[in-house]
Amino acid sequence: MVMKKTTLMLARMITRSKGQYIAVLTIIITGLLVYTSMNTSAINLGTTLDSYYSDNKFADLNAQVVKISEQQLMKLQDLPGVGSVQGRVIFDIPFESEDKDERVNVRIITVHSENAGINNLTIVDGDFITEEDSDAIVLQQFAVARNIKTGDVIELRINGFAYKLNVAGIGASPEYIYATENAQSLLPNPRAFGVIFVSERLGQQAFGYQGGYNDILFTYDDSVKEENLIDTLQDDLEPFGMKSITKREHQLSNSMISEEVKQLERTSNSLPIAFLLIAAVILAMMIGRMVKRDRIKIGIMQAIGYSKGQVIRHYAGYSLSAGLIGGFLGSTLGMLLAGFMTSYYMEFFNIPLLKVSFYYKFVLAAILMTSAFCLIAGLIGAKGVLKISPAESMQTEAPRKGKRILLERIGFFWKHLSFSWKLVYKNIFRNKKRAIFVLFGVTLTYALMLFTMGMPAIIDEFMDKHFTEFQTMDYNISFRTPMHERVLKDFGTLVEIDHIEGKIEYPFELQNGSRTKAVPVIGIQQDTEFYTFKDKNGRRVDVPEDGILLSSNLANSLQVDIGDKLKINTYLPGRDDAYVVVSGIIKQSMGINAYMNLEHMDELLFEKNTITGVFISTDDTNINEALKKVSNISTVLSPSDLKKVFDQYLGLTMLSIFIMIFFSGLMGFAIVYNATMISVSEREMEFSSLRVLGFSKGEIYRIVLKENNIITMIGILLGIPVGIWMTEASSAVFNTDMYSLSLTPTPTAGIQAAAFTIAFVVLAQIATFRKISTLDFLQALKNRVS
Amino acid sequence: MSGRTILKTEHLSKSYQMGEIEVKALVDTDLELYEGEFAVILGPSGSGKSTLLNIIGGMDRPTNGKVFLREDEITAFTERQLTDYRRKKIGFVFQFYNIMASLTARENVELSTEISEDPLDVDQVMIDVGLGERMDHFPSQLSGGEQQRVSIARAVAKNPEILLCDEPTGALDFKSGVAILSLLKKINRSMGKTVVVITHNISIGEMADRVIKMHSGEIFEITTNENPIEPEGIQW
């Protein structure tokens, strides 16, 4: 097939500007890489989860009670909407670690005798329980972290008795994909928390629950009306000391992993649009400048008999080809990356199944989306063709109206400028569009760099602030069952304490109209020394006498404001639901919580003088050892340990930030390079004239350098607000139940971003210098060929 | 010679804005061009000859007046019709050749034949204009004369009725200029195309069937050459 000559011209136009073309392609490819890989990973993760959940019969609903007998449990089976029911015995106990100072908790959970009930395990190594009295299955993450292997013997101390259990196998559970101890832990720490599955007989016997359970799993049948069933269960389970009912969507592991999938989807849909928009703007500007430069060529094409539409299509073809090539390459590479990403996620989340599918619809969608973006950009860029009439294009361009530039009117300033500086300013002001194109490039580059460079510092700062300003206790200790606050005194005898405060920390469902959210509500002393609350404007917020404080992400999720009334749904036996007024919304960078005055919370929801734990500040490092003797302590959290776990997790976040920095760097360079190259090619004639007039290469280069320096400076200044805006706008993406960031770039990031931007400009300048050095000025002057 | 009228202008005038100045490029111009003639429009720069050429070539529109190609009034054409007119009826040759740098000589010619209805054989045209051996060269590898030959081949190959040449020798040395004029004459004779050459070079008028002299946007004299000389006899 013979290629049409316009296509051939297009191909050669692309070859001639390959540097710029590749630069734009890079941006498109990056955007689509993100789009395809993240979307595919999100779907893969979602479908894998679904099939994992369905294969292992992951519970639809979970209720915790004090104790329910097997007979009573069976009756629940008949409730409308219930598909199946399974009782379990669950208790958290300390796990003996070789390191005496290390506090490790394990959750003992009884399982169905044939692993064929609800929340079944996937055995990844070894076998399922055969010896009911001595076999155990260890949760994979814990086994890996503590180097426990099939065939090992682990010793547990339950209610004063020692049990030697044989590790029959290592298992994965749909309930502990994200294996956190409780809602406060936020992040899994597999060395410090694990799950051990035992037979029902062993569990019931060890914890004194013969014929009974303290945890119930439900699956639904097709007729289920979830809210009705929950209402019924709340009534039916009350006599058995109901503690909580958790829907699947609020189940800790599931809600975390679902959030991750959602986050992935959000990023995969928003980030690529930003990349494509930038690519489109660059393309539109590039083609706009090309059309201006190719005025004569366009005139000739029209003189030969090409219509304006054909000429526009020729130029739009430049960007459309970039869209097609970029779309294809980006989405194909994205698919490959999606395979790795999905495997990585599966490994990260410990999902034993792996279903990596490739979705060609994303390739198609990516190509269509990019082509549409690029085509529109191309048409916008090429619309200048409409203004070119063939006859006029052949004539020398009429000289522009010679007006004084704005700066000339500032007499004092203008008088003190040297001639070459005057020339520089006149060049900038008389070629505003060209200057604006380069300015746009620099501004965008700086803003992008500011955004990405700012990230590590922001994360560091919010972590630091959370643990040094927001909450300052050394230990956060929770009891197994609520106690009278007089135990505060007993702590003094166990450990050396600088300061101690009682707390209530208990999960409640908060409700505003139809919106509900189950979160840990924390009761603290009104004059607490351990918490410093501030609102979004940085003003201090005191603990109210009888209201409730909400973290901003919680207020947002419930759609409430200060002064609104919230309902607290309680499952505590003998307690009614309570109403409180939102008295403040506070900034909390990690976690999602509500805070109340301890005394008021006791009155409303518990008994007077009740606490469920304590906050301690102490220099005593043997606290874990000392507290091991206290049987009613369930967890001892040290914020500094938590920070360490966070730091590890941040490694992952940092990696993605560095990838972002790399890509925005690439994008920044692409923008500045393109802007400069176009400007240089437009000015061949001008440079040539200057050479003929006797200017040396160095002199011309210095003029261009001065122009670019001024534009870079202004670009950076304009980039500051744009970068701040981009950073702030991205806060929304980062706001989850886990993080709630108010992002503002730091001054250091500003300086780093400036350094990078200047480096890109310098690199692009080298290209300019090469162009000026190799310029055959006589040829350029003679040449009227496009 | 003097065949039937192929193109006619009536009271043609054109004024346009050049920077801050309004220029009257053409004033009330009436002209007839005949089938198969070789006409030279002569005049100094600014006399309006290029403007006249652009308007009759459908590249520009007059401020007033009409242009007819036979019975069709091209000044009443829509944009689309004008494009079609340029595509099928007119071949342009420019002073600065204006060929596409990114296409070879042959490809430049094909650029125009690809959109024409009844094009000539490109290879033959290339041989006819003397570029048989240099078809696959890019413009940067060709001399000015050769580039102008490409430009002529591009105009001729699409088989137009009228060839409009704007200072075709203006950028060439004498020898190349004469060669180009010979080529145009050959095309005029062998293909029977109407050729209009605009120039400020009085000598070129000697080879024309008719010489139309312009000054300040007006035609002030039209002379018919009973015995036009061969291009090779021209001196300047």
PDB file of N, CA, C and O in Angstrom, chain A residues 241-283:
ATOM      1  N   GLY A 241     -26.066 -11.427  76.582  1.00  0.00           N
ATOM      2  CA  GLY A 241     -25.006 -10.438  76.806  1.00  0.00           C
ATOM      3  C   GLY A 241     -24.375  -9.997  75.503  1.00  0.00           C
ATOM      4  O   GLY A 241     -23.160 -10.100  75.311  1.00  0.00           O
ATOM      5  N   MET A 242     -25.219  -9.519  74.587  1.00  0.00           N
ATOM      6  CA  MET A 242     -24.687  -9.133  73.290  1.00  0.00           C
ATOM      7  C   MET A 242     -23.703  -7.960  73.382  1.00  0.00           C
ATOM      8  O   MET A 242     -23.973  -6.972  74.041  1.00  0.00           O
ATOM      9  N   LYS A 243     -22.566  -8.108  72.768  1.00  0.00           N
ATOM     10  CA  LYS A 243     -21.562  -7.038  72.811  1.00  0.00           C
ATOM     11  C   LYS A 243     -21.561  -6.216  71.519  1.00  0.00           C
ATOM     12  O   LYS A 243     -21.452  -4.999  71.555  1.00  0.00           O
ATOM     13  N   SER A 244     -21.639  -6.895  70.417  1.00  0.00           N
ATOM     14  CA  SER A 244     -21.618  -6.149  69.153  1.00  0.00           C
ATOM     15  C   SER A 244     -22.128  -7.013  68.011  1.00  0.00           C
ATOM     16  O   SER A 244     -22.113  -8.229  68.096  1.00  0.00           O
ATOM     17  N   ILE A 245     -22.620  -6.323  67.003  1.00  0.00           N
ATOM     18  CA  ILE A 245     -22.966  -7.010  65.758  1.00  0.00           C
ATOM     19  C   ILE A 245     -22.211  -6.300  64.645  1.00  0.00           C
ATOM     20  O   ILE A 245     -22.263  -5.082  64.541  1.00  0.00           O
ATOM     21  N   THR A 246     -21.490  -7.056  63.856  1.00  0.00           N
ATOM     22  CA  THR A 246     -20.690  -6.427  62.796  1.00  0.00           C
ATOM     23  C   THR A 246     -21.081  -6.998  61.443  1.00  0.00           C
ATOM     24  O   THR A 246     -21.022  -8.204  61.227  1.00  0.00           O
ATOM     25  N   LYS A 247     -21.456  -6.088  60.557  1.00  0.00           N
ATOM     26  CA  LYS A 247     -21.762  -6.506  59.190  1.00  0.00           C
ATOM     27  C   LYS A 247     -20.448  -6.788  58.475  1.00  0.00           C
ATOM     28  O   LYS A 247     -19.403  -6.272  58.857  1.00  0.00           O
ATOM     29  N   ARG A 248     -20.541  -7.531  57.410  1.00  0.00           N
ATOM     30  CA  ARG A 248     -19.329  -7.853  56.655  1.00  0.00           C
ATOM     31  C   ARG A 248     -18.587  -6.568  56.209  1.00  0.00           C
ATOM     32  O   ARG A 248     -17.385  -6.484  56.293  1.00  0.00           O
ATOM     33  N   GLU A 249     -19.376  -5.592  55.788  1.00  0.00           N
ATOM     34  CA  GLU A 249     -18.709  -4.386  55.269  1.00  0.00           C
ATOM     35  C   GLU A 249     -17.917  -3.645  56.345  1.00  0.00           C
ATOM     36  O   GLU A 249     -16.993  -2.899  56.043  1.00  0.00           O
ATOM     37  N   HIS A 250     -18.292  -3.868  57.624  1.00  0.00           N
ATOM     38  CA  HIS A 250     -17.531  -3.201  58.686  1.00  0.00           C
ATOM     39  C   HIS A 250     -16.507  -4.118  59.342  1.00  0.00           C
ATOM     40  O   HIS A 250     -15.784  -3.693  60.228  1.00  0.00           O
ATOM     41  N   GLN A 251     -16.482  -5.355  58.885  1.00  0.00           N
ATOM     42  CA  GLN A 251     -15.514  -6.280  59.465  1.00  0.00           C
ATOM     43  C   GLN A 251     -14.122  -5.699  59.218  1.00  0.00           C
ATOM     44  O   GLN A 251     -13.811  -5.227  58.116  1.00  0.00           O
ATOM     45  N   LEU A 252     -13.289  -5.727  60.251  1.00  0.00           N
ATOM     46  CA  LEU A 252     -12.035  -4.968  60.236  1.00  0.00           C
ATOM     47  C   LEU A 252     -11.175  -5.227  58.994  1.00  0.00           C
ATOM     48  O   LEU A 252     -10.844  -4.297  58.261  1.00  0.00           O
ATOM     49  N   SER A 253     -10.862  -6.504  58.791  1.00  0.00           N
ATOM     50  CA  SER A 253      -9.989  -6.836  57.672  1.00  0.00           C
ATOM     51  C   SER A 253     -10.645  -6.474  56.344  1.00  0.00           C
ATOM     52  O   SER A 253     -10.031  -5.840  55.477  1.00  0.00           O
ATOM     53  N   ASN A 254     -11.922  -6.823  56.240  1.00  0.00           N
ATOM     54  CA  ASN A 254     -12.624  -6.560  54.981  1.00  0.00           C
ATOM     55  C   ASN A 254     -12.745  -5.069  54.690  1.00  0.00           C
ATOM     56  O   ASN A 254     -12.574  -4.628  53.556  1.00  0.00           O
ATOM     57  N   SER A 255     -13.013  -4.278  55.733  1.00  0.00           N
ATOM     58  CA  SER A 255     -13.189  -2.846  55.472  1.00  0.00           C
ATOM     59  C   SER A 255     -11.858  -2.210  55.069  1.00  0.00           C
ATOM     60  O   SER A 255     -11.810  -1.325  54.224  1.00  0.00           O
ATOM     61  N   MET A 256     -10.766  -2.706  55.659  1.00  0.00           N
ATOM     62  CA  MET A 256      -9.460  -2.150  55.290  1.00  0.00           C
ATOM     63  C   MET A 256      -9.120  -2.493  53.844  1.00  0.00           C
ATOM     64  O   MET A 256      -8.676  -1.645  53.084  1.00  0.00           O
ATOM     65  N   ILE A 257      -9.345  -3.745  53.503  1.00  0.00           N
ATOM     66  CA  ILE A 257      -8.961  -4.183  52.154  1.00  0.00           C
ATOM     67  C   ILE A 257      -9.891  -3.576  51.104  1.00  0.00           C
ATOM     68  O   ILE A 257      -9.464  -3.207  50.011  1.00  0.00           O
ATOM     69  N   SER A 258     -11.169  -3.413  51.481  1.00  0.00           N
ATOM     70  CA  SER A 258     -12.096  -2.779  50.536  1.00  0.00           C
ATOM     71  C   SER A 258     -11.681  -1.334  50.302  1.00  0.00           C
ATOM     72  O   SER A 258     -11.777  -0.811  49.187  1.00  0.00           O
ATOM     73  N   GLU A 259     -11.232  -0.704  51.384  1.00  0.00           N
ATOM     74  CA  GLU A 259     -10.782   0.682  51.280  1.00  0.00           C
ATOM     75  C   GLU A 259      -9.600   0.773  50.311  1.00  0.00           C
ATOM     76  O   GLU A 259      -9.512   1.677  49.485  1.00  0.00           O
ATOM     77  N   GLU A 260      -8.721  -0.226  50.406  1.00  0.00           N
ATOM     78  CA  GLU A 260      -7.550  -0.257  49.529  1.00  0.00           C
ATOM     79  C   GLU A 260      -7.986  -0.376  48.062  1.00  0.00           C
ATOM     80  O   GLU A 260      -7.461   0.306  47.194  1.00  0.00           O
ATOM     81  N   VAL A 261      -8.972  -1.246  47.842  1.00  0.00           N
ATOM     82  CA  VAL A 261      -9.464  -1.432  46.468  1.00  0.00           C
ATOM     83  C   VAL A 261     -10.089  -0.126  45.971  1.00  0.00           C
ATOM     84  O   VAL A 261      -9.847   0.315  44.848  1.00  0.00           O
ATOM     85  N   LYS A 262     -10.874   0.495  46.874  1.00  0.00           N
ATOM     86  CA  LYS A 262     -11.531   1.757  46.487  1.00  0.00           C
ATOM     87  C   LYS A 262     -10.494   2.825  46.168  1.00  0.00           C
ATOM     88  O   LYS A 262     -10.603   3.555  45.191  1.00  0.00           O
ATOM     89  N   GLN A 263      -9.480   2.890  47.033  1.00  0.00           N
ATOM     90  CA  GLN A 263      -8.402   3.871  46.854  1.00  0.00           C
ATOM     91  C   GLN A 263      -7.724   3.670  45.501  1.00  0.00           C
ATOM     92  O   GLN A 263      -7.455   4.611  44.770  1.00  0.00           O
ATOM     93  N   LEU A 264      -7.495   2.395  45.195  1.00  0.00           N
ATOM     94  CA  LEU A 264      -6.860   2.029  43.939  1.00  0.00           C
ATOM     95  C   LEU A 264      -7.722   2.500  42.769  1.00  0.00           C
ATOM     96  O   LEU A 264      -7.232   3.059  41.794  1.00  0.00           O
ATOM     97  N   GLU A 265      -9.022   2.275  42.901  1.00  0.00           N
ATOM     98  CA  GLU A 265      -9.935   2.681  41.834  1.00  0.00           C
ATOM     99  C   GLU A 265      -9.963   4.191  41.684  1.00  0.00           C
ATOM    100  O   GLU A 265      -9.928   4.721  40.580  1.00  0.00           O
ATOM    101  N   ARG A 266      -9.994   4.869  42.857  1.00  0.00           N
ATOM    102  CA  ARG A 266     -10.039   6.340  42.804  1.00  0.00           C
ATOM    103  C   ARG A 266      -8.803   6.887  42.123  1.00  0.00           C
ATOM    104  O   ARG A 266      -8.878   7.704  41.226  1.00  0.00           O
ATOM    105  N   THR A 267      -7.623   6.387  42.579  1.00  0.00           N
ATOM    106  CA  THR A 267      -6.377   6.876  41.993  1.00  0.00           C
ATOM    107  C   THR A 267      -6.335   6.537  40.511  1.00  0.00           C
ATOM    108  O   THR A 267      -5.933   7.354  39.699  1.00  0.00           O
ATOM    109  N   SER A 268      -6.771   5.314  40.183  1.00  0.00           N
ATOM    110  CA  SER A 268      -6.643   4.888  38.792  1.00  0.00           C
ATOM    111  C   SER A 268      -7.539   5.703  37.878  1.00  0.00           C
ATOM    112  O   SER A 268      -7.300   5.787  36.692  1.00  0.00           O
ATOM    113  N   ASN A 269      -8.547   6.307  38.430  1.00  0.00           N
ATOM    114  CA  ASN A 269      -9.405   7.097  37.559  1.00  0.00           C
ATOM    115  C   ASN A 269      -9.096   8.577  37.563  1.00  0.00           C
ATOM    116  O   ASN A 269      -9.409   9.273  36.611  1.00  0.00           O
ATOM    117  N   SER A 270      -8.483   9.071  38.641  1.00  0.00           N
ATOM    118  CA  SER A 270      -8.222  10.513  38.687  1.00  0.00           C
ATOM    119  C   SER A 270      -6.834  10.871  38.160  1.00  0.00           C
ATOM    120  O   SER A 270      -6.680  11.802  37.376  1.00  0.00           O
ATOM    121  N   LEU A 271      -5.825  10.106  38.562  1.00  0.00           N
ATOM    122  CA  LEU A 271      -4.456  10.444  38.184  1.00  0.00           C
ATOM    123  C   LEU A 271      -4.245  10.457  36.660  1.00  0.00           C
ATOM    124  O   LEU A 271      -3.706  11.426  36.130  1.00  0.00           O
ATOM    125  N   PRO A 272      -4.690   9.409  35.954  1.00  0.00           N
ATOM    126  CA  PRO A 272      -4.469   9.411  34.502  1.00  0.00           C
ATOM    127  C   PRO A 272      -5.126  10.593  33.804  1.00  0.00           C
ATOM    128  O   PRO A 272      -4.588  11.124  32.838  1.00  0.00           O
ATOM    129  N   ILE A 273      -6.277  11.033  34.307  1.00  0.00           N
ATOM    130  CA  ILE A 273      -6.950  12.171  33.676  1.00  0.00           C
ATOM    131  C   ILE A 273      -6.038  13.392  33.765  1.00  0.00           C
ATOM    132  O   ILE A 273      -5.883  14.140  32.795  1.00  0.00           O
ATOM    133  N   ALA A 274      -5.404  13.544  34.934  1.00  0.00           N
ATOM    134  CA  ALA A 274      -4.494  14.679  35.105  1.00  0.00           C
ATOM    135  C   ALA A 274      -3.353  14.583  34.098  1.00  0.00           C
ATOM    136  O   ALA A 274      -3.005  15.566  33.429  1.00  0.00           O
ATOM    137  N   PHE A 275      -2.776  13.381  33.967  1.00  0.00           N
ATOM    138  CA  PHE A 275      -1.668  13.187  33.022  1.00  0.00           C
ATOM    139  C   PHE A 275      -2.128  13.491  31.592  1.00  0.00           C
ATOM    140  O   PHE A 275      -1.448  14.184  30.850  1.00  0.00           O
ATOM    141  N   LEU A 276      -3.296  12.964  31.242  1.00  0.00           N
ATOM    142  CA  LEU A 276      -3.780  13.152  29.879  1.00  0.00           C
ATOM    143  C   LEU A 276      -4.081  14.617  29.605  1.00  0.00           C
ATOM    144  O   LEU A 276      -3.810  15.120  28.516  1.00  0.00           O
ATOM    145  N   LEU A 277      -4.618  15.290  30.613  1.00  0.00           N
ATOM    146  CA  LEU A 277      -4.915  16.716  30.440  1.00  0.00           C
ATOM    147  C   LEU A 277      -3.631  17.483  30.161  1.00  0.00           C
ATOM    148  O   LEU A 277      -3.583  18.331  29.260  1.00  0.00           O
ATOM    149  N   ILE A 278      -2.593  17.159  30.928  1.00  0.00           N
ATOM    150  CA  ILE A 278      -1.317  17.849  30.731  1.00  0.00           C
ATOM    151  C   ILE A 278      -0.783  17.558  29.334  1.00  0.00           C
ATOM    152  O   ILE A 278      -0.382  18.465  28.601  1.00  0.00           O
ATOM    153  N   ALA A 279      -0.830  16.258  28.956  1.00  0.00           N
ATOM    154  CA  ALA A 279      -0.357  15.894  27.614  1.00  0.00           C
ATOM    155  C   ALA A 279      -1.166  16.637  26.554  1.00  0.00           C
ATOM    156  O   ALA A 279      -0.616  17.144  25.572  1.00  0.00           O
ATOM    157  N   ALA A 280      -2.476  16.730  26.790  1.00  0.00           N
ATOM    158  CA  ALA A 280      -3.339  17.387  25.806  1.00  0.00           C
ATOM    159  C   ALA A 280      -2.995  18.871  25.690  1.00  0.00           C
ATOM    160  O   ALA A 280      -2.921  19.408  24.581  1.00  0.00           O
ATOM    161  N   VAL A 281      -2.771  19.504  26.842  1.00  0.00           N
ATOM    162  CA  VAL A 281      -2.431  20.939  26.805  1.00  0.00           C
ATOM    163  C   VAL A 281      -1.117  21.141  26.047  1.00  0.00           C
ATOM    164  O   VAL A 281      -1.002  22.016  25.187  1.00  0.00           O
ATOM    165  N   ILE A 282      -0.131  20.291  26.352  1.00  0.00           N
ATOM    166  CA  ILE A 282       1.158  20.428  25.663  1.00  0.00           C
ATOM    167  C   ILE A 282       0.969  20.230  24.156  1.00  0.00           C
ATOM    168  O   ILE A 282       1.481  21.011  23.348  1.00  0.00           O
ATOM    169  N   LEU A 283       0.225  19.183  23.808  1.00  0.00           N
ATOM    170  CA  LEU A 283       0.014  18.911  22.383  1.00  0.00           C
ATOM    171  C   LEU A 283      -0.683  20.077  21.692  1.00  0.00           C
ATOM    172  O   LEU A 283      -0.285  20.496  20.605  1.00  0.00           O
TER     173      LEU A 283
END
